[in-house]
Amino acid sequence: MKKHLFYLPIAVVLLSIVGLLINVSTTMIYSNLPMYMKNVLGASAKTTAFIDGMVEFISYLTRIASGVISDFMQNRKKVLVFGYGLAVLSKPLYLFASNVLIVFIAQAINRFANGTIASPRDALVGDVTSEKRRGSSYGFMRSMKTIGSVFGAFIGMGILFTFSVNPDAPDHTDFLIVFTVATIPAFISFIILVFFIKEPKNHRECYEHNDALPELKQDNDLWAFFKRHQNAGWFVFSLAASSALMLFSFQTFSNPVLQLISLVLSLKLIIWAAKPYVITHNVLCRLLAFSLTITGLFLLLSTSYHFLVCLLIFTLGVYRWQIAARKTPGLIAQKISYLVIGLVVLSIAYFLYNSDISSPLLSTTSIYLPAASAVLGLTLIALGLRNFPEPENIKKARQRLSMPFWLIIIVAIVFEMTHFSESLLTWRANEAGLPQSLGPLVMVIMNIGQFLVAYPLGYLSDRYNRRMILITGFIFMIFANVLMGFGTNIFVVVLGIFFWGAQMSTTQSIFLSLISDVVEKEARATAFGIFYFMTGLCYLASSTLAGHLWDTYGYQYSFFTSIGFASMAIVAAMVFLNPKLLKRS
């Protein structure tokens, strides 16, 4: 079988085609979903924004878990099949979306699948490419995904204009046609992944040549992994559930300054916790403990009642952190851990049940999510779960997530604070004169910017200093903010949107290439998961700040703040991304 195509590994090309098709399907739905929710379901702007923020946060939380699982199993494809399978199954749910709750469930499944896919997919690309081809490989894959997004937006608009009696006000039947057609490319992408993409055999050599742990060969099966090691699998679930509840409490928190302080504190604690020697089970313990602690802080600062419940959440979060910090071995410590998890999520459920929550989505889901998590956590106490061993070579590889990797993460955190919700870009374009019916064109223009820049700059990064190419992306971000912040007509704003898309593809590809360069293969998916997790937290913080500035002072201040963070990112890249510091030890 031919190994390369377009000077790239055939696996990279096929993964890029899969990404293109799944993006066609996703964008066909997403570009029309806001109109569907507003005109057909009658959803408010607040509910729509909450759903978007919630599902995006779920996606980023999932990425760190999928990275850990992918590295432990050392079988990227099975995790990808699981993730893409969920993505395909989520598409038909939109055909039955008769209310906002079903839309939320469909989007949550789709974003959960997206989070499951991201880390093992990027790790597989890093595994099958040489260091000289990684930048162009990631750039090519992002370009293909961008093409899919552009095609999806145009196909969705084309279907509405073709089949709708009144394209300016499409009805329920018109949207169902779009949602039905969107399932076709998703199904084709899954077929290509299952039958045509092969994983290199050497990914599993660490298990085949490890005589000391022969039983780990069974863990190449995803279901067997969860069945044998429920301790880690359900712990990840508890992490996602409690972190999602942190976002619930975030919705009730009115002071943006305190929001940002709490989020920055959360970032600092998580970075401090993710030490290389505890990248597996213990880091998940600490991440959960910190998320519980921050949840308690949110609730303490956002309400004047249920003080004892809030204090209980905070205290148990700190106590759980102490258990993880001491690395207490044995079954008793594990049972105490899960008991704490169960009590905490039940306490949050009680708080949400007695709170004055106006969103119908929150009132429906806020009780079942923590209650289900609590029942699972308490059930695990009775199962007598044990710690599981880890192959020595994977453990050593994770220990190498040291200085170079964390320097890249620091720069990424600073730069990601420049990003905020792309919905605000559509608002800016509308204020500059773009008709509301052409709102999806904002996504098209942004994706065109990504497509035209991703592969060329990725190619250059393989031949020149990656740091300078990354700084070029930071400069693109400054251009975008200047044009949209100072622009007085639609053409200037559209040019700014183009540069916004250009910097997205440039910076993402280079960050992934840098991480692949400094992290060993066995820990690469975990590293990508941490990167995406940090990105999600920064996105949440920056969007909150931008929205507050937009409403309080005007849109200019949102773009000015982004310019400031981009300038800080340039300085951070010059200082921390020195080639000597990034040299692998």
Coordinates of C-alpha atoms in Angstrom, one line a residue:
M1 CA 0.0 0.0 0.0
K2 CA 1.2 3.5 -0.8
K3 CA 2.7 5.1 2.3
H4 CA 2.7 8.7 1.3
L5 CA 0.6 11.1 -0.7
F6 CA 1.4 14.8 -1.4
Y7 CA 4.7 14.2 0.5
L8 CA 2.6 13.4 3.6
P9 CA 1.8 10.0 5.2
I10 CA -1.3 8.4 3.8
A11 CA -2.7 8.2 7.3
V12 CA -2.5 12.0 7.6
V13 CA -4.3 12.5 4.3
L14 CA -7.1 10.0 5.2
L15 CA -7.5 11.6 8.6
S16 CA -7.7 15.0 6.9
I17 CA -10.4 13.7 4.5
V18 CA -12.3 12.3 7.5
G19 CA -12.0 15.7 9.2
L20 CA -13.3 17.4 6.1
L21 CA -16.4 15.3 5.8
I22 CA -17.3 15.5 9.5
N23 CA -16.9 19.3 9.4
V24 CA -19.2 19.5 6.4
S25 CA -21.8 17.7 8.4
T26 CA -21.3 19.7 11.6
T27 CA -21.2 23.1 9.9
M28 CA -24.4 22.3 7.9
I29 CA -26.1 21.9 11.2
Y30 CA -24.3 24.5 13.3
S31 CA -24.6 27.4 10.8
N32 CA -28.4 27.0 10.7
L33 CA -29.0 25.9 14.3
P34 CA -29.2 29.5 15.8
M35 CA -32.0 30.4 13.4
Y36 CA -33.7 27.0 14.1
M37 CA -33.6 27.6 17.8
K38 CA -34.9 31.1 17.6
N39 CA -37.5 30.9 14.9
V40 CA -38.8 27.3 15.4
L41 CA -38.1 26.5 19.0
G42 CA -38.5 30.0 20.3
A43 CA -35.3 29.9 22.4
S44 CA -34.0 33.1 24.0
A45 CA -30.6 34.5 23.3
K46 CA -29.6 33.7 26.9
T47 CA -30.5 30.0 26.6
T48 CA -28.8 29.8 23.2
A49 CA -25.6 31.3 24.5
F50 CA -25.6 29.1 27.6
I51 CA -25.9 25.9 25.5
D52 CA -23.0 27.0 23.3
G53 CA -20.8 27.8 26.2
M54 CA -21.7 24.6 28.1
V55 CA -21.1 22.2 25.2
E56 CA -17.8 23.9 24.3
F57 CA -16.6 23.5 27.9
I58 CA -17.6 19.8 27.8
S59 CA -15.5 19.3 24.7
Y60 CA -12.4 20.8 26.2
L61 CA -12.8 18.8 29.4
T62 CA -13.2 15.6 27.5
R63 CA -9.9 16.1 25.6
I64 CA -7.7 15.6 28.6
A65 CA -9.5 12.3 29.5
S66 CA -9.2 11.0 26.0
G67 CA -5.5 11.8 25.9
V68 CA -4.8 9.9 29.1
I69 CA -6.8 6.9 27.8
S70 CA -5.1 7.0 24.4
D71 CA -1.7 7.0 26.0
F72 CA -2.5 4.3 28.4
M73 CA -3.9 2.0 25.8
Q74 CA -1.4 3.0 23.1
N75 CA -4.1 2.4 20.6
R76 CA -5.2 5.7 19.0
K77 CA -7.6 4.2 16.4
K78 CA -10.0 2.5 18.8
V79 CA -10.4 5.8 20.7
L80 CA -11.0 7.6 17.4
V81 CA -13.6 5.0 16.3
F82 CA -15.4 5.5 19.6
G83 CA -15.3 9.3 19.2
Y84 CA -16.3 9.5 15.6
G85 CA -19.0 6.9 16.2
L86 CA -20.6 9.2 18.8
A87 CA -20.3 12.1 16.4
V88 CA -22.2 10.2 13.7
L89 CA -24.9 9.1 16.1
S90 CA -25.5 12.6 17.3
K91 CA -26.5 13.9 13.9
P92 CA -29.9 12.1 13.6
L93 CA -30.8 13.5 17.0
Y94 CA -31.4 16.9 15.4
L95 CA -34.2 15.4 13.4
F96 CA -36.1 14.8 16.7
A97 CA -35.2 18.2 18.3
S98 CA -38.6 19.4 19.1
N99 CA -37.4 21.3 22.2
V100 CA -34.3 23.0 23.5
L101 CA -33.4 20.1 25.8
I102 CA -33.0 17.7 22.9
V103 CA -30.8 20.2 21.1
F104 CA -28.7 20.5 24.2
I105 CA -28.3 16.7 24.4
A106 CA -27.4 16.4 20.7
Q107 CA -24.9 19.2 20.9
A108 CA -23.4 17.8 24.2
I109 CA -22.9 14.4 22.6
N110 CA -21.4 15.9 19.5
R111 CA -19.0 18.1 21.5
F112 CA -18.1 15.2 23.8
A113 CA -17.3 13.2 20.7
N114 CA -15.2 16.1 19.4
G115 CA -13.3 16.2 22.6
T116 CA -12.7 12.5 22.5
I117 CA -11.3 12.7 19.0
A118 CA -9.0 15.7 19.3
S119 CA -6.1 14.4 21.5
P120 CA -5.7 10.9 20.0
R121 CA -6.1 12.2 16.4
D122 CA -3.3 14.8 16.9
A123 CA -1.2 12.3 18.7
L124 CA -1.6 9.8 15.8
V125 CA -0.5 12.5 13.3
G126 CA 2.5 13.2 15.5
D127 CA 3.3 9.4 15.6
V128 CA 3.2 8.8 11.9
T129 CA 5.1 11.9 10.8
S130 CA 8.8 12.9 11.1
E131 CA 9.8 16.1 12.9
K132 CA 10.4 17.7 9.5
R133 CA 6.9 17.0 8.3
R134 CA 4.8 17.7 11.4
G135 CA 4.1 21.4 10.8
S136 CA 2.9 20.7 7.3
S137 CA 0.9 17.7 8.4
Y138 CA -1.0 19.6 11.1
G139 CA -1.4 22.5 8.7
F140 CA -2.8 20.3 5.9
M141 CA -5.2 18.6 8.3
R142 CA -6.5 22.0 9.5
S143 CA -6.8 23.2 6.0
M144 CA -8.9 20.2 5.0
K145 CA -11.2 20.7 8.0
T146 CA -11.5 24.4 7.1
I147 CA -12.6 23.4 3.6
G148 CA -15.2 21.2 5.1
S149 CA -16.5 24.0 7.2
V150 CA -16.8 26.4 4.2
F151 CA -18.5 23.7 2.1
G152 CA -20.9 22.9 4.9
A153 CA -21.9 26.5 5.4
F154 CA -22.6 27.0 1.7
I155 CA -24.4 23.6 1.3
G156 CA -26.6 24.4 4.2
M157 CA -27.5 27.9 2.8
G158 CA -27.9 26.4 -0.7
I159 CA -30.4 23.8 0.6
L160 CA -32.5 26.4 2.3
F161 CA -32.6 28.7 -0.7
T162 CA -33.4 25.7 -3.0
F163 CA -36.1 23.9 -1.0
S164 CA -37.6 26.7 1.1
V165 CA -40.7 28.5 0.0
N166 CA -39.5 31.6 1.9
P167 CA -35.7 31.6 2.3
D168 CA -35.9 34.6 4.6
A169 CA -38.1 32.7 7.1
P170 CA -37.5 29.0 6.7
D171 CA -39.9 26.7 8.5
H172 CA -39.4 23.4 10.5
T173 CA -39.5 21.2 7.3
D174 CA -36.8 23.2 5.6
F175 CA -34.4 22.8 8.5
L176 CA -35.2 19.0 8.7
I177 CA -34.0 18.7 5.1
V178 CA -30.7 20.3 6.0
F179 CA -30.3 18.1 9.1
T180 CA -31.1 14.9 7.1
V181 CA -28.5 15.7 4.3
A182 CA -25.9 16.5 7.0
T183 CA -26.0 12.8 8.2
I184 CA -24.6 11.6 4.9
P185 CA -21.0 13.0 5.0
A186 CA -20.7 12.0 8.7
F187 CA -21.5 8.4 7.9
I188 CA -19.0 8.3 5.0
S189 CA -16.3 9.7 7.2
F190 CA -16.9 6.9 9.7
I191 CA -16.6 4.3 7.0
I192 CA -13.2 5.7 5.8
L193 CA -11.9 5.7 9.4
V194 CA -12.9 2.1 10.2
F195 CA -11.8 0.4 6.9
F196 CA -9.0 2.5 5.4
I197 CA -7.0 4.1 8.2
K198 CA -4.4 1.8 9.7
E199 CA -2.5 2.4 12.9
P200 CA 1.3 1.6 12.9
K201 CA 2.0 -1.6 14.7
N202 CA 4.9 -0.1 16.8
H203 CA 2.4 1.8 18.9
R204 CA 1.7 -1.4 20.8
E205 CA 5.3 -2.6 21.2
C206 CA 5.4 -1.3 24.7
Y207 CA 2.8 -4.0 25.6
E208 CA 4.0 -6.8 23.5
H209 CA 7.5 -6.7 24.8
N210 CA 6.7 -6.2 28.5
D211 CA 6.8 -9.6 30.1
A212 CA 6.3 -8.2 33.6
L213 CA 2.8 -7.0 32.8
P214 CA 1.3 -9.6 30.4
E215 CA -2.2 -8.9 31.5
L216 CA -2.1 -5.4 30.1
K217 CA -2.4 -6.8 26.6
Q218 CA -6.2 -7.1 27.3
D219 CA -6.4 -3.4 27.7
N220 CA -6.1 -2.7 24.0
D221 CA -9.9 -3.1 24.0
L222 CA -11.6 0.1 25.0
W223 CA -14.5 -1.6 26.8
A224 CA -12.1 -3.9 28.7
F225 CA -10.1 -0.8 29.7
F226 CA -13.1 0.7 31.4
K227 CA -14.3 -2.6 32.8
R228 CA -11.0 -3.5 34.4
H229 CA -10.0 0.0 35.4
Q230 CA -13.3 1.7 36.5
N231 CA -11.3 3.6 39.0
A232 CA -9.8 5.8 36.4
G233 CA -12.7 5.8 33.9
W234 CA -15.4 6.8 36.4
F235 CA -13.1 9.3 38.1
V236 CA -12.8 11.1 34.7
F237 CA -16.6 11.1 34.5
S238 CA -16.8 12.6 38.0
L239 CA -14.3 15.2 36.9
A240 CA -16.4 16.2 33.9
A241 CA -19.6 16.3 35.9
S242 CA -18.3 18.4 38.7
S243 CA -16.5 20.8 36.3
A244 CA -19.7 21.2 34.4
L245 CA -21.4 22.1 37.6
M246 CA -18.7 24.7 38.1
L247 CA -20.1 26.3 34.9
F248 CA -23.6 26.1 36.3
S249 CA -22.5 28.1 39.4
F250 CA -20.6 30.4 37.0
Q251 CA -24.0 31.4 35.4
T252 CA -25.2 32.7 38.8
F253 CA -22.1 34.7 39.5
S254 CA -22.7 38.4 38.6
N255 CA -19.4 40.1 39.3
P256 CA -17.0 39.6 36.3
V257 CA -13.9 40.7 38.3
L258 CA -14.5 37.9 40.8
Q259 CA -15.2 35.5 37.9
L260 CA -11.8 36.2 36.4
I261 CA -10.0 36.0 39.7
S262 CA -11.5 32.6 40.4
L263 CA -10.7 31.3 36.9
V264 CA -7.1 32.6 37.0
L265 CA -6.7 30.9 40.4
S266 CA -8.1 27.7 38.9
L267 CA -5.6 27.8 36.1
K268 CA -2.7 28.4 38.5
L269 CA -3.7 25.5 40.7
I270 CA -4.2 23.1 37.8
I271 CA -0.8 24.0 36.3
W272 CA 0.8 23.5 39.7
A273 CA -1.0 20.1 40.2
A274 CA -0.1 18.6 36.8
K275 CA 3.4 17.6 37.8
P276 CA 5.1 15.0 35.4
Y277 CA 5.3 12.3 38.1
V278 CA 1.5 12.2 38.7
I279 CA 0.2 12.6 35.1
T280 CA -2.1 9.6 35.4
H281 CA -4.3 8.8 38.3
N282 CA -3.1 11.4 40.9
V283 CA -3.3 14.3 38.5
L284 CA -7.0 13.4 37.8
C285 CA -7.5 13.4 41.6
R286 CA -6.0 16.8 41.9
L287 CA -7.9 18.3 39.0
L288 CA -11.2 17.1 40.4
A289 CA -10.3 18.4 43.9
F290 CA -9.4 21.8 42.5
S291 CA -12.5 22.0 40.4
L292 CA -14.6 21.2 43.5
T293 CA -12.7 23.8 45.5
I294 CA -13.3 26.5 42.8
T295 CA -16.9 25.4 42.6
G296 CA -17.2 26.1 46.3
L297 CA -15.5 29.5 45.9
F298 CA -18.0 30.4 43.1
L299 CA -21.0 29.5 45.3
L300 CA -19.6 31.3 48.3
L301 CA -19.0 34.5 46.3
S302 CA -22.2 34.4 44.3
T303 CA -24.9 33.9 46.9
S304 CA -25.8 34.9 50.5
Y305 CA -27.8 31.9 51.3
H306 CA -27.1 28.2 51.7
F307 CA -23.8 29.2 53.3
L308 CA -23.3 25.9 55.0
V309 CA -23.8 23.9 51.8
C310 CA -21.2 26.2 50.0
L311 CA -18.8 25.8 52.9
L312 CA -19.2 22.0 52.8
I313 CA -18.3 22.0 49.1
F314 CA -15.3 24.2 49.7
T315 CA -14.1 22.1 52.7
L316 CA -14.5 18.8 51.0
G317 CA -12.7 20.1 47.9
V318 CA -9.7 21.1 50.0
Y319 CA -9.9 17.8 51.9
R320 CA -9.9 15.8 48.6
W321 CA -6.9 17.8 47.5
Q322 CA -5.0 16.8 50.6
I323 CA -5.7 13.1 49.9
A324 CA -4.4 13.5 46.4
A325 CA -1.4 15.6 47.5
R326 CA -0.3 13.0 50.1
K327 CA -0.8 10.2 47.5
T328 CA -2.3 8.0 50.2
P329 CA -2.2 4.4 49.0
G330 CA -4.7 1.7 49.7
L331 CA -8.4 0.9 49.3
I332 CA -9.5 3.0 52.3
A333 CA -8.2 6.3 50.8
Q334 CA -10.0 5.4 47.5
K335 CA -13.3 4.8 49.3
I336 CA -13.0 8.1 51.2
S337 CA -12.3 9.8 47.9
Y338 CA -15.4 8.5 46.2
L339 CA -17.5 9.2 49.4
V340 CA -16.3 12.8 49.2
I341 CA -17.2 13.0 45.5
G342 CA -20.7 11.7 46.2
L343 CA -21.3 14.1 49.0
V344 CA -20.1 17.1 47.1
V345 CA -22.2 16.5 44.0
L346 CA -25.2 15.8 46.1
S347 CA -24.6 19.1 47.9
I348 CA -24.4 21.0 44.6
A349 CA -27.6 19.3 43.5
Y350 CA -29.3 20.5 46.7
F351 CA -28.0 24.0 46.1
L352 CA -29.2 24.1 42.5
Y353 CA -32.6 22.7 43.5
N354 CA -33.2 25.4 46.0
S355 CA -31.8 28.2 43.9
D356 CA -33.8 30.7 41.9
I357 CA -32.8 29.6 38.4
S358 CA -34.7 31.2 35.5
S359 CA -33.3 29.0 32.7
P360 CA -35.6 26.1 31.9
L361 CA -32.6 24.1 30.7
L362 CA -30.9 24.5 34.0
S363 CA -34.0 23.6 36.0
T364 CA -34.3 20.4 34.0
T365 CA -30.8 19.2 34.0
S366 CA -29.2 20.6 37.1
I367 CA -30.6 17.9 39.4
Y368 CA -30.1 14.8 37.3
L369 CA -26.5 15.4 36.4
P370 CA -25.1 15.8 39.9
A371 CA -27.5 13.1 41.2
A372 CA -26.3 10.6 38.6
S373 CA -22.7 11.4 39.3
A374 CA -23.2 11.0 43.1
V375 CA -24.9 7.6 42.7
L376 CA -22.0 6.4 40.5
G377 CA -19.5 7.7 43.0
L378 CA -21.2 6.1 46.0
T379 CA -21.6 2.8 44.0
L380 CA -17.8 2.8 43.4
I381 CA -17.2 2.7 47.1
A382 CA -18.8 -0.7 47.4
L383 CA -16.8 -2.2 44.4
G384 CA -13.5 -2.2 46.2
L385 CA -11.6 -0.7 43.2
R386 CA -7.9 -1.1 43.2
N387 CA -5.0 0.9 41.7
F388 CA -3.8 -0.4 38.4
P389 CA -0.2 -0.7 37.3
E390 CA 1.3 1.3 34.5
P391 CA 4.0 0.2 32.0
E392 CA 7.3 1.5 33.1
N393 CA 8.2 3.0 29.7
I394 CA 5.0 5.0 29.6
K395 CA 5.6 6.2 33.1
K396 CA 9.1 7.4 32.2
A397 CA 7.8 9.2 29.1
R398 CA 5.3 11.1 31.2
Q399 CA 8.0 12.1 33.5
R400 CA 9.5 14.0 30.5
L401 CA 6.5 16.4 30.5
S402 CA 8.8 18.8 32.2
M403 CA 10.2 22.3 31.4
P404 CA 9.9 22.5 27.6
F405 CA 6.3 21.3 27.5
W406 CA 5.2 23.6 30.4
L407 CA 6.9 26.6 28.7
I408 CA 4.8 26.0 25.6
I409 CA 1.7 25.8 27.8
I410 CA 2.5 29.1 29.5
V411 CA 2.7 30.9 26.1
A412 CA -0.5 29.2 25.0
I413 CA -2.3 30.3 28.1
V414 CA -1.3 34.0 27.5
F415 CA -2.3 33.9 23.8
E416 CA -5.5 32.0 24.3
M417 CA -6.7 34.9 26.5
T418 CA -6.9 36.9 23.2
H419 CA -9.7 34.6 21.9
F420 CA -13.3 35.1 22.7
S421 CA -16.7 33.9 21.3
E422 CA -16.9 34.2 17.5
S423 CA -20.6 35.2 18.0
L424 CA -19.3 38.6 18.9
L425 CA -17.6 38.8 15.5
T426 CA -21.0 38.3 13.9
W427 CA -22.4 41.1 16.1
R428 CA -19.6 43.4 15.0
A429 CA -20.2 42.6 11.3
N430 CA -23.9 43.3 11.7
E431 CA -23.1 46.7 13.4
A432 CA -20.8 47.5 10.4
G433 CA -23.6 46.8 7.9
L434 CA -23.7 43.1 7.2
P435 CA -27.4 41.9 6.8
Q436 CA -28.5 39.4 9.4
S437 CA -29.5 36.9 6.7
L438 CA -25.9 36.8 5.6
G439 CA -24.6 36.1 9.1
P440 CA -23.2 32.6 8.3
L441 CA -20.8 34.3 5.8
V442 CA -18.8 35.4 8.9
M443 CA -17.9 31.7 9.5
V444 CA -17.1 31.3 5.8
I445 CA -14.7 34.3 5.7
M446 CA -13.0 33.1 8.9
N447 CA -12.6 29.6 7.5
I448 CA -11.2 30.9 4.2
G449 CA -8.6 32.8 6.3
Q450 CA -7.7 29.5 8.0
F451 CA -7.5 27.6 4.8
L452 CA -5.3 30.0 2.9
V453 CA -2.8 30.3 5.7
A454 CA -2.7 26.9 7.6
Y455 CA -0.7 24.7 5.2
P456 CA 1.8 27.4 3.9
L457 CA 2.8 28.5 7.3
G458 CA 2.9 24.9 8.6
Y459 CA 5.2 24.1 5.7
L460 CA 7.4 27.1 6.5
S461 CA 7.5 26.0 10.2
D462 CA 9.1 22.7 9.2
R463 CA 12.0 24.6 7.5
Y464 CA 12.4 27.7 9.7
N465 CA 12.1 28.6 13.3
R466 CA 8.7 27.6 14.6
R467 CA 8.8 30.4 17.1
M468 CA 8.9 33.1 14.5
I469 CA 6.0 31.5 12.6
L470 CA 4.0 31.4 15.8
I471 CA 4.8 35.1 16.5
T472 CA 3.5 35.8 12.9
G473 CA 0.2 34.3 14.0
F474 CA 0.2 36.5 17.1
I475 CA 0.7 39.5 14.8
F476 CA -2.2 38.4 12.6
M477 CA -4.3 38.5 15.8
I478 CA -3.3 42.1 16.5
F479 CA -4.1 43.0 12.9
A480 CA -7.6 41.4 13.2
N481 CA -8.4 43.3 16.4
V482 CA -7.1 46.6 15.1
L483 CA -9.3 46.3 11.9
M484 CA -12.4 45.2 13.8
G485 CA -11.9 47.7 16.7
F486 CA -11.2 50.7 14.5
G487 CA -12.9 49.8 11.3
T488 CA -15.7 52.1 10.2
N489 CA -17.2 50.1 7.2
I490 CA -18.0 46.5 6.5
F491 CA -15.0 45.8 4.2
V492 CA -12.5 46.7 6.9
V493 CA -14.3 44.5 9.4
V494 CA -14.5 41.6 6.9
L495 CA -10.7 41.9 6.4
G496 CA -10.3 41.8 10.2
I497 CA -12.4 38.6 10.3
F498 CA -10.2 37.1 7.6
F499 CA -7.1 37.7 9.8
W500 CA -8.9 36.3 12.8
G501 CA -9.3 33.0 10.9
A502 CA -5.7 33.2 9.7
Q503 CA -4.3 33.4 13.2
M504 CA -6.5 30.5 14.4
S505 CA -5.0 28.1 11.9
T506 CA -1.4 29.4 12.3
T507 CA -1.2 29.3 16.1
Q508 CA -3.0 26.0 16.6
S509 CA -0.9 24.1 14.1
I510 CA 2.4 25.5 15.5
F511 CA 1.4 24.8 19.1
L512 CA 0.6 21.2 18.2
S513 CA 3.9 20.9 16.3
L514 CA 5.9 22.3 19.2
I515 CA 4.3 19.9 21.7
S516 CA 5.0 16.9 19.4
D517 CA 8.6 18.0 19.2
V518 CA 9.2 18.0 22.9
V519 CA 7.0 15.2 24.2
E520 CA 7.6 11.5 23.8
K521 CA 5.2 9.4 21.7
E522 CA 3.8 7.5 24.7
A523 CA 2.7 10.7 26.5
R524 CA 1.7 12.8 23.5
A525 CA -2.0 12.4 23.7
T526 CA -1.9 13.3 27.4
A527 CA 0.0 16.4 26.5
F528 CA -2.5 17.4 23.8
G529 CA -5.3 16.8 26.3
I530 CA -3.7 19.2 28.8
F531 CA -3.2 21.8 26.1
Y532 CA -6.8 21.6 25.0
F533 CA -8.0 21.7 28.7
M534 CA -6.1 24.9 29.3
T535 CA -7.4 26.3 26.1
G536 CA -11.0 25.7 27.2
L537 CA -10.5 27.4 30.5
C538 CA -8.9 30.4 28.9
Y539 CA -11.6 30.6 26.3
L540 CA -14.2 30.7 29.1
A541 CA -12.3 33.4 30.9
S542 CA -11.6 35.6 27.8
S543 CA -15.2 35.3 26.5
T544 CA -16.5 36.4 29.9
L545 CA -14.2 39.4 30.0
A546 CA -15.0 40.4 26.4
G547 CA -18.7 40.1 26.9
H548 CA -18.6 42.3 30.0
L549 CA -16.5 44.9 28.3
W550 CA -18.7 44.8 25.2
D551 CA -21.9 45.4 27.2
T552 CA -20.4 48.0 29.7
Y553 CA -18.0 50.1 27.6
G554 CA -18.5 49.1 24.0
Y555 CA -17.1 46.7 21.5
Q556 CA -13.8 48.6 21.1
Y557 CA -12.6 47.7 24.6
S558 CA -13.0 44.0 23.9
F559 CA -10.7 44.2 20.9
F560 CA -8.3 46.5 22.7
T561 CA -8.0 44.0 25.5
S562 CA -7.3 41.2 23.0
I563 CA -4.5 43.4 21.5
G564 CA -3.0 43.7 24.9
F565 CA -2.9 39.9 25.5
A566 CA -1.5 39.3 22.0
S567 CA 1.3 41.7 22.7
M568 CA 2.0 39.9 26.0
A569 CA 2.0 36.6 24.1
I570 CA 4.7 37.9 21.7
V571 CA 6.9 38.8 24.6
A572 CA 6.3 35.4 26.3
A573 CA 7.1 33.6 23.0
M574 CA 10.4 35.5 22.7
V575 CA 11.4 34.7 26.3
F576 CA 10.1 31.1 26.9
L577 CA 10.2 29.5 23.4
N578 CA 14.0 29.9 23.1
P579 CA 15.2 26.9 21.1
K580 CA 17.8 26.1 23.8
L581 CA 15.1 25.9 26.5
L582 CA 12.9 23.7 24.3
K583 CA 15.6 21.2 23.5
R584 CA 14.5 17.8 24.7
S585 CA 16.5 16.5 27.6

